[in-house]
XYZ file of C-alpha atoms in Angstrom:
742
model
C -20.147 31.979 -15.240
C -21.820 29.434 -17.494
C -23.254 26.152 -16.314
C -22.021 23.123 -18.169
C -25.087 20.939 -18.585
C -25.000 17.162 -18.920
C -28.679 16.449 -19.299
C -30.641 13.996 -21.404
C -29.361 11.041 -23.386
C -30.026 12.999 -26.552
C -27.775 15.813 -25.336
C -25.071 13.306 -24.499
C -24.881 11.811 -27.992
C -21.680 12.478 -29.877
C -21.656 15.612 -32.076
C -22.241 15.427 -35.790
C -19.407 13.745 -37.648
C -16.425 15.823 -38.580
C -15.847 15.587 -42.283
C -12.097 15.514 -41.628
C -12.599 13.227 -38.633
C -9.448 11.209 -38.130
C -10.045 11.226 -34.362
C -13.649 10.148 -33.985
C -14.846 9.788 -30.379
C -17.226 6.937 -29.615
C -20.916 7.746 -29.481
C -21.441 5.697 -26.355
C -20.138 7.457 -23.223
C -19.601 4.106 -21.556
C -17.465 2.703 -24.349
C -14.167 3.270 -22.575
C -15.255 1.549 -19.390
C -13.730 -1.897 -18.780
C -16.177 -4.717 -19.449
C -15.613 -7.402 -16.856
C -17.949 -9.810 -18.634
C -16.160 -9.813 -21.981
C -14.164 -12.769 -23.213
C -10.453 -12.295 -22.964
C -9.252 -13.890 -26.208
C -7.182 -16.649 -24.694
C -5.547 -14.537 -21.986
C -8.023 -15.794 -19.401
C -11.711 -15.474 -18.616
C -13.284 -14.117 -15.457
C -15.957 -16.465 -14.201
C -17.506 -13.918 -11.853
C -18.061 -10.193 -11.764
C -15.787 -7.975 -9.718
C -17.125 -6.845 -6.368
C -17.386 -3.201 -5.460
C -13.877 -1.669 -5.453
C -12.320 -1.630 -2.008
C -10.889 1.502 -0.435
C -7.106 0.908 -0.233
C -6.851 2.929 2.971
C -9.483 0.680 4.559
C -7.585 -2.401 3.391
C -4.307 -1.128 4.850
C -6.067 -0.055 8.059
C -7.595 -3.507 8.614
C -4.326 -5.245 7.862
C -2.431 -2.909 10.196
C -4.821 -3.842 13.012
C -4.145 -7.535 12.409
C -0.394 -7.219 11.928
C 0.094 -4.759 14.778
C 2.464 -2.655 12.680
C 2.447 0.653 10.794
C 1.642 0.402 7.114
C 4.919 1.656 5.681
C 7.126 4.652 5.055
C 7.038 7.259 2.320
C 9.766 7.344 -0.290
C 11.023 9.936 -2.692
C 12.891 9.559 -5.998
C 13.489 6.044 -7.192
C 15.878 3.996 -9.323
C 14.912 0.606 -10.656
C 17.298 -1.642 -12.561
C 17.086 -5.060 -14.171
C 14.357 -7.060 -15.844
C 11.666 -5.175 -13.962
C 12.718 -1.895 -15.583
C 10.789 -0.493 -18.524
C 12.512 -1.234 -21.795
C 16.007 -2.528 -22.444
C 18.611 -2.071 -19.739
C 17.414 0.140 -16.903
C 15.092 3.058 -16.501
C 14.831 5.312 -13.489
C 11.544 6.784 -12.366
C 11.139 10.453 -11.613
C 13.701 13.171 -12.076
C 16.709 10.852 -12.355
C 17.290 8.717 -15.431
C 20.065 6.153 -15.347
C 21.041 3.717 -18.079
C 23.190 0.726 -17.196
C 24.373 -2.463 -18.776
C 22.312 -5.538 -18.109
C 25.233 -7.589 -16.816
C 24.394 -10.244 -14.276
C 20.651 -10.276 -15.029
C 19.805 -9.552 -11.403
C 17.331 -6.989 -10.090
C 18.116 -4.133 -7.752
C 16.052 -1.310 -6.354
C 17.222 2.006 -4.989
C 14.917 4.531 -3.366
C 15.424 7.701 -1.354
C 13.607 8.202 1.917
C 12.015 11.585 2.390
C 13.811 13.911 4.787
C 10.617 14.140 6.839
C 10.525 10.361 7.267
C 14.150 10.230 8.440
C 13.593 13.093 10.878
C 10.582 11.210 12.200
C 12.860 8.232 12.887
C 15.354 10.499 14.651
C 12.708 12.125 16.844
C 11.841 8.823 18.509
C 15.326 7.334 18.561
C 17.174 6.236 21.685
C 20.933 6.463 21.203
C 22.591 3.039 20.968
C 25.983 2.352 22.607
C 27.390 1.307 19.218
C 26.383 4.499 17.364
C 29.715 6.260 17.859
C 31.657 3.272 16.569
C 29.359 3.100 13.546
C 29.901 6.804 12.839
C 33.685 6.388 13.024
C 33.631 3.357 10.736
C 31.483 5.185 8.156
C 34.031 8.006 8.035
C 36.818 5.481 7.436
C 35.080 3.173 4.951
C 32.402 3.518 2.291
C 30.964 0.057 3.081
C 30.110 -1.078 6.617
C 28.410 -4.249 7.889
C 26.141 -3.600 10.886
C 25.442 -6.872 12.643
C 22.471 -7.438 14.904
C 19.330 -9.478 15.360
C 16.030 -8.654 13.715
C 13.999 -6.220 15.817
C 17.066 -4.925 17.654
C 16.879 -1.443 16.123
C 19.756 -2.104 13.719
C 17.867 -0.778 10.674
C 16.989 2.541 12.341
C 20.557 2.857 13.616
C 21.881 2.371 10.062
C 19.479 4.940 8.571
C 20.345 7.572 11.147
C 24.077 6.918 10.878
C 23.727 7.569 7.136
C 21.776 10.746 7.926
C 24.481 11.979 10.303
C 27.070 11.294 7.611
C 25.238 12.806 4.612
C 22.101 14.667 5.750
C 18.460 13.802 6.448
C 17.392 14.101 2.812
C 20.279 11.963 1.496
C 19.361 8.566 2.927
C 18.317 5.741 0.620
C 17.318 2.099 0.769
C 18.683 -0.639 -1.469
C 17.139 -3.971 -2.348
C 18.753 -6.697 -4.387
C 18.047 -10.307 -5.242
C 21.698 -11.018 -4.479
C 24.412 -8.815 -2.954
C 26.543 -9.475 -6.051
C 23.935 -7.737 -8.228
C 24.885 -4.417 -6.644
C 28.377 -4.617 -8.105
C 26.844 -4.101 -11.544
C 24.416 -1.404 -10.353
C 26.724 1.316 -9.073
C 24.924 3.871 -11.253
C 21.913 3.560 -8.974
C 23.927 5.189 -6.159
C 23.827 8.961 -6.031
C 27.064 10.714 -5.070
C 27.067 12.056 -1.536
C 24.229 9.803 -0.371
C 24.138 7.044 2.204
C 22.268 3.786 1.569
C 21.046 0.908 3.731
C 20.678 -2.654 2.465
C 18.983 -5.262 4.619
C 20.267 -8.805 4.102
C 18.298 -11.820 5.249
C 19.959 -15.059 6.295
C 20.332 -16.235 2.684
C 21.800 -12.882 1.635
C 24.417 -13.040 4.398
C 25.367 -16.564 3.294
C 25.772 -15.438 -0.326
C 28.032 -12.539 0.640
C 31.629 -13.699 0.295
C 34.892 -11.812 0.616
C 35.334 -10.975 -3.065
C 31.752 -9.760 -3.374
C 32.331 -7.501 -0.378
C 35.544 -6.133 -1.918
C 33.902 -5.549 -5.292
C 30.901 -3.849 -3.743
C 33.102 -1.630 -1.563
C 35.038 -0.552 -4.672
C 31.838 0.334 -6.527
C 30.434 2.302 -3.598
C 33.675 4.208 -3.117
C 33.783 5.068 -6.832
C 30.267 6.480 -6.507
C 31.392 8.640 -3.521
C 28.517 7.190 -1.505
C 28.272 4.944 1.542
C 26.371 1.699 2.100
C 25.522 0.024 5.401
C 24.747 -3.687 5.077
C 22.353 -4.705 7.850
C 22.156 -8.361 8.833
C 23.294 -11.011 11.283
C 27.044 -11.287 10.582
C 27.802 -12.947 13.916
C 29.887 -15.796 12.416
C 31.518 -13.838 9.601
C 34.872 -13.039 11.199
C 36.430 -12.420 7.778
C 34.454 -9.177 7.586
C 36.039 -7.788 10.767
C 37.513 -4.734 9.005
C 34.019 -3.695 7.874
C 32.032 -4.994 10.847
C 30.267 -3.095 13.629
C 28.305 -5.060 16.219
C 25.022 -3.284 16.911
C 24.283 -2.849 20.606
C 20.656 -2.082 21.369
C 19.830 0.795 23.698
C 18.188 -0.007 27.007
C 14.535 -0.942 26.600
C 13.509 1.783 29.072
C 15.304 4.420 26.983
C 13.573 3.198 23.835
C 10.220 3.309 25.606
C 10.708 6.876 26.849
C 11.975 8.197 23.513
C 9.242 6.518 21.480
C 6.376 7.526 23.771
C 7.548 11.154 23.939
C 7.770 11.249 20.175
C 4.258 9.815 19.770
C 2.691 12.217 22.284
C 4.731 15.354 21.617
C 1.911 17.219 19.834
C -0.854 16.124 22.226
C -2.058 17.209 25.649
C -2.455 14.269 28.029
C -3.090 16.210 31.214
C -6.232 18.204 30.495
C -4.194 21.435 30.550
C -6.444 23.458 28.240
C -5.325 25.965 25.608
C -2.147 26.929 27.450
C -0.626 23.450 27.431
C 3.172 23.589 27.131
C 3.442 19.772 26.832
C 4.941 19.503 30.307
C 2.153 16.994 30.883
C 3.754 14.646 28.357
C 6.982 14.406 30.368
C 5.022 13.842 33.565
C 2.906 11.150 31.916
C 5.930 9.341 30.475
C 8.073 9.484 33.621
C 5.603 9.390 36.509
C 2.688 7.451 35.075
C 4.263 4.950 32.695
C 8.009 4.464 33.176
C 7.570 3.754 36.906
C 4.532 1.490 36.564
C 5.348 -1.926 38.124
C 4.097 -3.935 35.135
C 6.036 -1.810 32.674
C 9.145 -1.845 34.843
C 9.065 -5.634 34.997
C 8.516 -5.839 31.250
C 11.290 -3.382 30.333
C 13.740 -4.954 32.771
C 13.210 -8.237 30.918
C 15.171 -6.826 27.968
C 12.639 -6.817 25.117
C 13.922 -5.810 21.691
C 13.322 -2.229 20.518
C 10.914 -3.388 17.822
C 8.719 -5.059 20.427
C 8.892 -2.017 22.709
C 7.798 0.202 19.815
C 4.642 -1.892 19.336
C 3.786 -1.536 23.033
C 4.291 2.217 22.766
C 1.946 2.354 19.759
C -0.799 0.674 21.766
C -0.342 2.958 24.784
C -0.208 6.125 22.655
C -3.472 5.306 20.886
C -5.453 5.985 24.068
C -3.307 7.391 26.917
C -4.906 6.426 30.242
C -3.866 6.562 33.880
C -4.099 4.681 37.158
C -6.304 1.618 37.230
C -7.190 1.995 33.566
C -3.510 1.901 32.621
C -3.015 -1.215 34.744
C -5.919 -2.934 33.026
C -4.582 -1.905 29.622
C -1.092 -3.229 30.378
C -2.501 -6.525 31.609
C -4.131 -6.907 28.211
C -1.411 -5.737 25.853
C 2.035 -6.578 27.238
C 3.424 -9.455 25.145
C 3.806 -12.030 27.912
C 0.427 -11.299 29.448
C -1.121 -11.117 25.987
C 0.125 -14.538 24.966
C -0.906 -16.081 28.263
C -4.345 -14.597 27.788
C -4.576 -15.949 24.229
C -3.420 -19.340 25.497
C -6.189 -19.433 28.106
C -8.774 -18.504 25.487
C -7.815 -21.309 23.086
C -7.236 -23.802 25.891
C -10.960 -23.395 26.668
C -10.243 -23.607 30.379
C -12.654 -20.691 30.884
C -15.592 -22.184 28.992
C -18.037 -21.457 31.772
C -21.544 -22.877 31.749
C -22.337 -24.890 28.641
C -25.762 -24.801 27.081
C -27.007 -28.394 27.294
C -23.604 -29.703 26.274
C -24.118 -28.275 22.819
C -20.404 -27.818 21.930
C -17.138 -29.586 22.589
C -13.905 -27.770 23.428
C -12.815 -28.299 19.815
C -15.945 -26.447 18.648
C -15.269 -23.571 21.029
C -11.610 -23.396 20.037
C -12.490 -23.269 16.346
C -15.108 -20.588 16.987
C -12.675 -18.447 18.958
C -9.900 -18.535 16.387
C -12.561 -17.811 13.743
C -13.472 -14.674 15.705
C -9.826 -13.570 15.539
C -9.576 -14.175 11.798
C -13.025 -12.854 10.843
C -13.271 -9.895 13.218
C -16.073 -7.595 12.052
C -17.949 -10.348 10.165
C -21.483 -11.673 10.865
C -21.863 -14.277 13.601
C -23.338 -16.760 11.115
C -20.217 -16.506 8.918
C -18.000 -17.072 11.941
C -20.047 -20.179 12.792
C -19.648 -21.413 9.221
C -15.876 -20.891 9.275
C -15.552 -22.579 12.667
C -17.453 -25.603 11.417
C -15.140 -25.822 8.405
C -12.087 -25.813 10.698
C -13.427 -28.118 13.413
C -14.998 -30.733 11.139
C -13.902 -30.091 7.547
C -14.966 -33.543 6.320
C -18.472 -33.552 7.793
C -21.246 -32.479 5.417
C -24.321 -30.610 6.531
C -25.388 -27.247 7.764
C -23.608 -25.277 10.428
C -25.306 -25.300 13.823
C -27.037 -22.096 14.750
C -26.135 -19.986 17.762
C -27.639 -22.502 20.150
C -30.932 -23.854 21.411
C -33.997 -21.736 20.799
C -34.308 -18.779 23.116
C -30.802 -19.120 24.459
C -28.791 -17.500 21.633
C -27.131 -14.900 23.864
C -26.105 -17.440 26.490
C -24.934 -19.827 23.777
C -22.703 -17.190 22.240
C -21.260 -16.347 25.659
C -20.478 -20.024 26.167
C -18.714 -20.228 22.815
C -16.676 -17.098 23.503
C -15.895 -17.716 27.144
C -15.578 -14.889 29.682
C -12.021 -13.832 28.720
C -12.692 -13.401 25.000
C -16.182 -12.030 25.693
C -14.606 -9.083 27.530
C -12.400 -8.317 24.520
C -15.103 -8.339 21.824
C -18.290 -6.481 21.040
C -21.367 -8.271 19.733
C -22.976 -5.651 17.523
C -26.568 -5.604 16.318
C -26.624 -4.840 12.609
C -29.937 -4.666 10.768
C -28.123 -4.879 7.423
C -27.165 -8.509 8.113
C -29.520 -11.482 7.680
C -28.768 -12.770 11.182
C -28.519 -9.252 12.588
C -25.271 -9.606 14.581
C -21.543 -9.362 14.044
C -18.511 -9.675 16.311
C -15.785 -7.043 16.531
C -12.796 -6.687 18.810
C -13.198 -3.786 21.212
C -10.832 -0.802 20.821
C -7.398 -1.552 22.266
C -7.732 -5.323 21.787
C -6.441 -5.726 18.242
C -3.149 -7.091 19.556
C -5.087 -10.012 21.043
C -6.100 -11.077 17.519
C -2.488 -11.553 16.451
C -1.699 -13.304 19.742
C -4.547 -15.758 19.148
C -3.211 -16.478 15.671
C 0.285 -17.019 17.109
C -0.972 -19.500 19.704
C -3.163 -21.297 17.173
C -0.249 -21.559 14.717
C 2.267 -22.794 17.279
C 0.172 -24.850 19.713
C -3.094 -26.121 18.263
C -3.074 -26.647 14.507
C -0.511 -27.589 11.919
C 0.373 -24.670 9.616
C -0.875 -26.691 6.640
C -4.288 -27.051 8.283
C -4.660 -23.345 8.922
C -3.454 -22.379 5.452
C -5.845 -24.859 3.848
C -8.686 -23.445 5.956
C -7.911 -19.856 5.047
C -7.519 -20.820 1.399
C -10.995 -22.383 1.357
C -12.477 -19.278 3.010
C -10.729 -17.067 0.449
C -12.285 -19.087 -2.360
C -15.804 -19.752 -1.159
C -16.649 -17.250 1.567
C -18.643 -14.057 1.371
C -16.686 -10.927 0.309
C -15.823 -9.848 3.853
C -14.825 -13.392 4.783
C -12.580 -13.708 1.721
C -10.832 -10.469 2.546
C -10.307 -11.396 6.196
C -8.971 -14.846 5.281
C -6.592 -13.219 2.799
C -5.246 -11.018 5.586
C -4.603 -14.115 7.703
C -2.715 -15.762 4.830
C -0.584 -12.634 4.567
C 0.003 -12.689 8.331
C 1.194 -16.300 8.117
C 4.039 -15.292 5.789
C 5.822 -13.914 8.850
C 6.015 -17.513 10.100
C 6.658 -19.236 6.771
C 6.849 -17.118 3.646
C 7.342 -19.975 1.192
C 4.212 -21.843 2.302
C 2.159 -18.642 2.270
C 3.379 -17.695 -1.209
C 2.461 -21.131 -2.498
C -1.124 -20.606 -1.326
C -1.254 -17.100 -2.806
C 0.120 -18.393 -6.114
C -2.757 -20.878 -6.285
C -5.335 -18.189 -5.484
C -3.799 -15.805 -8.011
C -4.226 -18.341 -10.812
C -7.983 -18.659 -10.213
C -10.329 -17.654 -13.026
C -12.593 -15.833 -10.564
C -11.681 -12.176 -10.105
C -12.931 -12.162 -6.510
C -10.442 -14.880 -5.558
C -7.591 -13.023 -7.255
C -8.610 -9.981 -5.238
C -8.156 -12.044 -2.074
C -4.696 -13.077 -3.296
C -3.870 -9.403 -3.843
C -4.889 -8.520 -0.270
C -2.636 -11.296 1.029
C 0.264 -9.834 -0.947
C -0.363 -6.390 0.549
C -0.321 -7.943 4.034
C 2.983 -9.659 3.293
C 4.536 -6.467 1.927
C 3.588 -4.603 5.115
C 5.997 -6.827 7.085
C 9.506 -5.339 6.630
C 11.474 -8.615 6.820
C 9.436 -9.954 3.882
C 9.746 -6.893 1.715
C 12.566 -7.994 -0.554
C 11.147 -11.511 -1.025
C 7.661 -10.284 -1.959
C 8.975 -7.563 -4.207
C 11.060 -10.043 -6.188
C 8.084 -12.400 -6.457
C 5.831 -9.683 -7.832
C 8.540 -8.598 -10.216
C 8.640 -12.101 -11.687
C 4.862 -12.248 -12.005
C 4.660 -8.840 -13.677
C 7.511 -9.499 -16.097
C 6.546 -12.929 -17.369
C 3.819 -14.527 -15.325
C 0.535 -15.953 -16.540
C -2.257 -13.493 -17.332
C -4.010 -14.056 -14.023
C -0.772 -13.637 -12.067
C -0.156 -10.297 -13.780
C -3.726 -9.295 -13.018
C -3.175 -10.098 -9.337
C -0.100 -7.845 -9.305
C -2.200 -4.956 -10.605
C -4.899 -5.660 -8.036
C -2.346 -5.644 -5.217
C -1.113 -2.202 -6.229
C -4.686 -0.962 -6.576
C -5.514 -2.224 -3.067
C -2.803 -0.276 -1.284
C 0.553 -1.705 -2.312
C 1.107 1.326 -4.557
C 1.112 3.511 -1.440
C 3.798 1.344 0.149
C 5.924 0.848 -2.996
C 5.210 3.717 -5.411
C 8.526 3.139 -7.149
C 7.903 -0.472 -8.098
C 4.249 0.254 -8.877
C 4.983 2.413 -11.913
C 7.392 -0.142 -13.359
C 5.342 -3.267 -12.720
C 2.011 -1.705 -13.691
C 3.604 -0.754 -17.009
C 4.478 -4.404 -17.590
C 1.025 -5.610 -16.561
C -0.669 -3.022 -18.778
C 0.742 -4.735 -21.870
C -1.455 -7.802 -21.289
C -4.562 -7.936 -23.438
C -6.551 -9.180 -20.437
C -6.136 -5.781 -18.804
C -8.195 -4.129 -21.536
C -11.238 -5.395 -19.625
C -9.895 -4.562 -16.142
C -9.348 -1.281 -14.304
C -6.798 -2.345 -11.676
C -3.871 -0.773 -13.542
C -5.570 2.617 -13.555
C -6.584 2.337 -9.903
C -2.998 1.473 -9.029
C -1.743 4.537 -10.888
C -4.244 6.714 -9.042
C -2.966 5.308 -5.748
C 0.608 6.293 -6.616
C -0.646 9.767 -7.560
C -2.590 10.158 -4.305
C 0.450 9.040 -2.302
C 2.209 12.255 -3.370
C 4.002 11.153 -6.534
C 2.115 13.173 -9.145
C 5.277 14.194 -11.092
C 6.398 10.585 -11.475
C 2.940 9.448 -12.502
C 2.524 12.130 -15.165
C 6.020 11.487 -16.542
C 5.232 7.775 -16.743
C 1.849 8.395 -18.429
C 3.500 10.653 -20.992
C 5.845 7.774 -21.816
C 2.955 5.278 -21.924
C 1.107 7.540 -24.363
C 3.891 7.028 -26.912
C 3.995 3.251 -26.446
C 3.624 1.091 -29.559
C 1.331 -1.232 -27.586
C -2.370 -0.263 -27.775
C -3.256 -1.622 -24.321
C -0.593 0.563 -22.686
C -1.887 3.646 -24.521
C -5.430 2.770 -23.467
C -4.496 2.636 -19.775
C -2.635 5.936 -20.084
C -5.762 7.529 -21.554
C -8.029 6.062 -18.895
C -5.747 7.216 -16.085
C -5.510 10.693 -17.575
C -9.291 10.933 -17.800
C -9.675 9.926 -14.141
C -6.995 12.346 -12.923
C -8.415 15.186 -15.021
C -11.642 14.973 -13.021
C -9.864 15.949 -9.792
C -10.149 19.522 -8.495
C -8.005 21.424 -6.015
C -9.369 21.906 -2.500
C -10.618 25.266 -1.226
C -9.709 28.061 -1.579
C -8.441 27.019 -5.034
C -11.440 24.909 -5.933
C -11.776 26.622 -9.334
C -8.451 25.065 -10.424
C -8.269 21.602 -11.994
C -5.792 19.807 -9.767
C -3.438 18.810 -12.575
C -3.377 22.329 -13.971
C -2.738 23.750 -10.505
C 0.209 21.365 -10.079
C 1.555 22.460 -13.464
C 1.190 26.114 -12.464
C 3.312 25.473 -9.376
C 5.939 23.537 -11.315
C 5.203 20.244 -9.573
C 4.018 18.624 -12.807
C 5.563 19.276 -16.205
C 3.158 21.187 -18.441
C 4.683 19.380 -21.432
C 3.959 15.976 -19.859
C 0.440 17.115 -19.059
C -0.133 18.228 -22.656
C 1.198 14.912 -23.971
C -1.182 12.982 -21.723
C -4.135 15.155 -22.768
C -3.309 14.681 -26.433
C -3.191 10.912 -26.051
C -6.488 10.692 -24.166
C -8.262 13.063 -26.580
C -7.105 11.143 -29.662
C -7.751 7.618 -28.403
C -11.173 6.271 -29.475
C -11.587 4.403 -26.197
C -11.278 7.551 -24.060
C -11.955 10.472 -26.431
C -15.644 11.028 -25.675
C -15.340 11.506 -21.922
C -12.001 13.304 -22.150
C -13.373 15.951 -24.546
C -16.295 16.483 -22.172
C -13.897 16.869 -19.236
C -11.871 19.405 -21.203
C -15.053 21.322 -21.915
C -15.844 21.414 -18.216
C -12.346 22.748 -17.500
C -13.017 25.614 -19.918
C -16.427 26.216 -18.359
C -14.973 26.510 -14.858
C -12.059 28.641 -16.094
C -14.346 31.329 -17.547
C -14.179 34.295 -15.185
C -10.861 33.222 -13.640
C -8.133 34.871 -15.732
C -5.180 32.921 -14.345
C -6.899 29.568 -14.818
C -8.018 30.607 -18.307
C -4.467 31.611 -19.239
C -3.074 28.246 -18.184
C -5.867 26.414 -20.015
C -4.953 28.277 -23.191
C -1.266 27.562 -22.695
C -2.020 23.884 -22.182
C -4.326 23.669 -25.203
C -1.729 25.381 -27.356
C 0.750 22.622 -26.461
C -1.879 19.934 -27.007
C -2.705 20.942 -30.594
C 0.811 22.061 -31.551
C 1.962 19.773 -34.357
C -1.182 17.628 -34.043
C -3.420 18.672 -36.924
C -6.113 16.010 -36.309
C -6.600 17.325 -32.770
C -6.720 20.906 -34.029
C -9.579 19.941 -36.362
C -11.308 18.043 -33.601
C -11.001 21.090 -31.333
C -12.695 23.204 -33.999
C -15.397 20.556 -34.266
C -16.011 20.659 -30.489
C -16.200 24.448 -30.507
C -18.748 24.516 -33.329
C -21.022 21.650 -32.388
C -20.657 20.995 -28.653
C -19.131 23.715 -26.493
C -20.504 26.683 -28.443
C -24.172 25.624 -28.144
C -23.754 24.544 -24.502
C -21.753 27.591 -23.363
C -22.873 30.482 -25.583
C -21.673 33.162 -23.148
C -18.250 31.704 -22.388
C -15.746 34.360 -23.498
C -12.813 31.976 -23.121
C -14.029 30.006 -26.143
C -13.144 32.948 -28.405
C -9.523 32.636 -27.345
C -9.632 28.871 -27.777
C -11.050 29.333 -31.278
C -7.909 31.200 -32.317
C -5.929 28.024 -31.638
C -7.810 26.316 -34.462
C -6.633 28.805 -37.093
C -4.502 27.141 -39.708
C -1.883 29.884 -39.338
C -1.627 29.530 -35.570
C 1.958 28.661 -34.636
């Protein structure tokens, strides 16, 4: 095995020029890196440098803690139709390609849920009294309206009814700007599949009798079924299609959900021989009969609310007095009462020389909820901005000299003090930060609810968060952005107006905050369709900074939630000249790839490589270079990940060769890509199967591409040969450069 050396700057200079050189790589290895300081030729200028890239999983994790909800659900193959599709008409992503007329101009989305995701829903499902009626109606009609309130379990009931009718791996979701748009999008429905379309209040109003008839005809012609989910309570004209959803008993939902969450865990200290009998005992004897839980479940909470309580219990299963204490903290009624006491400041305790008013304490406490995990000094600064936004001057410190600990306790009050941890952190100038203790994240959202409804006008809070997102430190900006996203659940139009303003900022760090807010909004299922349509408009024809914010949102985690839309909208954003100096498009593509959609990503990149637009080709080359640096995990660590996926048939070898050819030929990515290819050949030496696939790939890369064949010969003579003199694979590669090679 040879060692591929990347040593001194002299060794890293480009090889001597190729006399035939139509594909000359740059001599500077950093030439293909985005330059965030460059002018953007009228498409916008960044007035600050980007911060360190955020980990999308960390972003989603922090937002999940604030929102008190799971981050999303995986999807499989996808259709996209309308103006957000690539090119004229419609283009499907993945293995299915559908072309449709552009009638109506509306936008629709169709995506298949993975069979695993649907089975996961079924495992924790409590049978609803209306399920049998829904099953009968689906056998009689191709289009059914399932009526129920939000959070009643109607969506899960519709998905599982479709699964019972067609199979677990034949359930899809539909989204549409208007129900009428689906009449012109019947090609997006696969035969023998069942689909669910959630309609908000506006969608239900728009649905009239003729639209329903037309949609039913289209669905029947496609030999599919569609369940419309919404509140159809006053739509008596739909009686022939209507099923009234009846929620299962809250206690049944609780038992089913908790068993599903704990089914693979031992909660009784049974040891290696645990048969999970302890789970049944814990659910029935410890939880379902607990007086606090009994009172809560007998109050008739909606299944969605019960599921959130189950999530909190399942995170850390406890018993006896510990369970009682946990329930007192997390049950919705007790939680809101607790948040109300905290912001009412009735528990202020002993003040330190009358240093703060109740308004100061209240502002500090809600700042703790918004800025959890941030330094104490930043929380003070934010509280001052909320309590006295028009007063100039410095923020007061933690209190009189020598009494900082007591002062902080007075600001927090005993109830909130029990729920938070004051952490010493030598990395911070002031040395301390405030975090919510494990199991208390739900209190953060409860504090925001009480603040929103009881203490401040929504406009005041949104203005406060907007100022923090513009002028705060990085962690403060990100936390404020999460709060703006949270607020969309209470008023999406107001929240979107704030995000639109942030997204138009010339500072990249502020646009990053806007992107985080969009991710937070997208993580709330009732907002999904509204946010998706908004992003579609920005990506298709928005200002340069709006398009940049779309790319940042996908790079910060949205691509993991919506991989289907990501590939379409990132393609539109990539056309903007501004993106030549940004890397968000590539990071978004990598997120889709890491979410398990490698075939779709490689197919899309192969298409991008042939684009007539240079910026699109540049992003395809950059993404290919990044993905080519990934290696399979042990015990296949000698395989490049992309090549291993091609070997298994997951990724098309032809698509892979097309992407390689584009990246190797493009001046902006050629230097690093040729070096990566050399490293592939270095690692393949001594591994016959890897070497064979490398040769097969290279043969496809140079086939019909004479400039690349000459460049390959150039690399062999001047770069790889001197660096890897004992690599026997290079002899086989050299044969590919023969003029007579087929």
